[in-house]
């Protein structure tokens, strides 16, 4: 019997042709985020999320800062500033990127950390499919962020 939670049909698995080889992706390299207030967002991503600033450049020709931020040894976020960027769409179900998710060892510790720093967040919920706990909050420009508890 089909799983009633699955709402799409099976994927069409075609035989690969010589010209249709899969792209040999290795991993997600980074996500680029444009900040309306670069310094405020840089402080948020380093002080609240604990990312490490690997490199920072000012590009005079674009009047833009660029910061490379890492999580441990992995480069994950490229933070940009541009003059007067438009605000992001407010509805989270708009087409395109919905949110960024970060894995945490313990969601209760993460809640205490966010609360101690005064970062508003939604209540902790449980993923009905995995049984893992998670919560949502936003960066200074209202980009939705998720903390997802490790198995």
Coordinates of C-alpha atoms in Angstrom, one line a residue:
X1 CA 0.0 0.0 0.0
X2 CA 1.3 3.5 -0.9
X3 CA 2.3 5.8 1.9
X4 CA -0.6 8.4 2.2
X5 CA 1.9 11.1 3.3
X6 CA 3.7 10.9 -0.1
X7 CA 1.8 13.3 -2.4
X8 CA 3.9 12.9 -5.6
X9 CA 4.2 9.9 -7.8
X10 CA 7.4 7.9 -8.5
X11 CA 10.2 9.7 -10.2
X12 CA 10.6 8.9 -13.9
X13 CA 13.9 6.9 -13.9
X14 CA 15.0 7.0 -17.5
X15 CA 18.0 5.1 -18.8
X16 CA 21.0 7.5 -18.9
X17 CA 22.2 8.4 -22.4
X18 CA 25.7 9.5 -23.4
X19 CA 24.7 13.1 -23.2
X20 CA 22.6 12.9 -20.1
X21 CA 25.1 11.9 -17.5
X22 CA 24.4 13.2 -14.0
X23 CA 26.3 16.2 -12.8
X24 CA 29.0 15.0 -10.4
X25 CA 28.2 17.2 -7.4
X26 CA 30.2 16.6 -4.3
X27 CA 28.5 18.7 -1.6
X28 CA 26.8 22.0 -1.0
X29 CA 29.7 24.6 -1.0
X30 CA 28.0 27.7 0.4
X31 CA 24.9 29.8 0.6
X32 CA 25.1 33.5 -0.3
X33 CA 23.1 36.0 1.9
X34 CA 22.7 39.7 1.2
X35 CA 22.4 41.9 4.3
X36 CA 20.7 45.3 4.5
X37 CA 23.0 46.1 7.4
X38 CA 26.3 44.3 6.9
X39 CA 27.8 44.9 10.3
X40 CA 24.6 43.9 12.1
X41 CA 24.3 40.7 10.1
X42 CA 28.0 39.9 10.5
X43 CA 27.6 40.2 14.2
X44 CA 24.5 38.0 14.2
X45 CA 26.1 35.2 12.1
X46 CA 29.3 35.2 14.2
X47 CA 28.0 36.0 17.8
X48 CA 24.6 34.3 17.7
X49 CA 25.2 31.4 15.3
X50 CA 28.9 31.0 16.1
X51 CA 30.2 31.0 12.5
X52 CA 33.8 32.0 12.1
X53 CA 34.9 34.8 9.9
X54 CA 37.5 33.3 7.4
X55 CA 37.9 36.3 5.1
X56 CA 36.5 39.7 4.6
X57 CA 36.9 42.0 1.5
X58 CA 35.6 45.4 0.5
X59 CA 34.9 45.6 -3.2
X60 CA 35.1 49.4 -3.9
X61 CA 33.8 49.0 -7.5
X62 CA 30.6 47.5 -6.2
X63 CA 30.4 49.4 -2.8
X64 CA 30.1 46.0 -1.3
X65 CA 31.5 43.9 1.5
X66 CA 31.9 40.2 1.2
X67 CA 32.6 37.9 4.2
X68 CA 33.3 34.2 4.1
X69 CA 31.9 32.5 7.2
X70 CA 32.6 29.0 8.3
X71 CA 31.0 26.4 10.5
X72 CA 34.0 24.5 11.9
X73 CA 36.2 23.7 9.0
X74 CA 33.4 24.0 6.5
X75 CA 32.8 27.2 4.5
X76 CA 29.0 27.7 4.6
X77 CA 27.9 31.3 4.3
X78 CA 28.9 34.1 2.0
X79 CA 27.6 37.4 3.5
X80 CA 27.3 40.4 1.2
X81 CA 26.4 44.0 1.5
X82 CA 25.1 46.1 -1.4
X83 CA 23.7 49.6 -1.4
X84 CA 20.0 49.7 -0.8
X85 CA 19.0 46.0 -1.4
X86 CA 15.3 45.4 -1.7
X87 CA 13.7 43.5 1.2
X88 CA 13.1 39.8 0.8
X89 CA 9.5 38.6 0.2
X90 CA 7.8 38.2 3.6
X91 CA 5.8 35.1 2.8
X92 CA 8.0 32.0 3.6
X93 CA 6.2 29.8 1.0
X94 CA 7.1 32.1 -1.9
X95 CA 8.9 30.4 -4.7
X96 CA 12.7 30.1 -4.2
X97 CA 14.8 29.5 -1.1
X98 CA 12.6 28.9 1.9
X99 CA 15.1 28.7 4.8
X100 CA 18.5 27.7 5.9
X101 CA 18.8 24.8 8.4
X102 CA 21.6 24.1 10.8
X103 CA 22.0 20.9 12.8
X104 CA 22.5 21.1 16.6
X105 CA 23.3 18.4 19.1
X106 CA 20.6 19.5 21.6
X107 CA 17.6 21.7 20.8
X108 CA 17.1 22.6 24.4
X109 CA 20.6 24.0 24.7
X110 CA 20.0 25.9 21.5
X111 CA 16.8 27.4 22.9
X112 CA 18.7 28.5 26.0
X113 CA 21.4 30.1 23.9
X114 CA 18.8 32.0 21.7
X115 CA 16.9 33.1 24.8
X116 CA 20.0 34.3 26.6
X117 CA 20.9 36.5 23.6
X118 CA 17.3 37.8 23.2
X119 CA 16.8 36.2 19.8
X120 CA 13.0 35.6 19.2
X121 CA 12.1 32.1 17.9
X122 CA 9.1 29.9 17.4
X123 CA 8.3 27.1 19.8
X124 CA 10.1 23.8 19.4
X125 CA 8.2 21.3 17.2
X126 CA 8.8 17.7 16.3
X127 CA 9.2 16.5 12.7
X128 CA 6.3 14.1 12.2
X129 CA 8.4 12.1 9.7
X130 CA 11.8 11.9 11.5
X131 CA 10.8 12.4 15.1
X132 CA 13.5 15.0 15.5
X133 CA 12.9 18.4 17.2
X134 CA 13.4 21.7 15.4
X135 CA 12.6 25.4 15.6
X136 CA 12.6 28.4 13.4
X137 CA 13.8 32.0 13.9
X138 CA 15.1 34.7 11.5
X139 CA 18.3 36.6 10.8
X140 CA 18.3 40.4 11.0
X141 CA 16.8 40.6 7.5
X142 CA 14.0 38.1 8.3
X143 CA 15.7 35.2 6.4
X144 CA 14.1 32.2 8.0
X145 CA 16.6 29.9 9.8
X146 CA 16.0 26.5 11.3
X147 CA 17.8 24.6 14.0
X148 CA 17.3 20.9 13.6
X149 CA 18.3 18.4 16.3
X150 CA 20.8 15.7 15.4
X151 CA 19.7 12.0 15.5

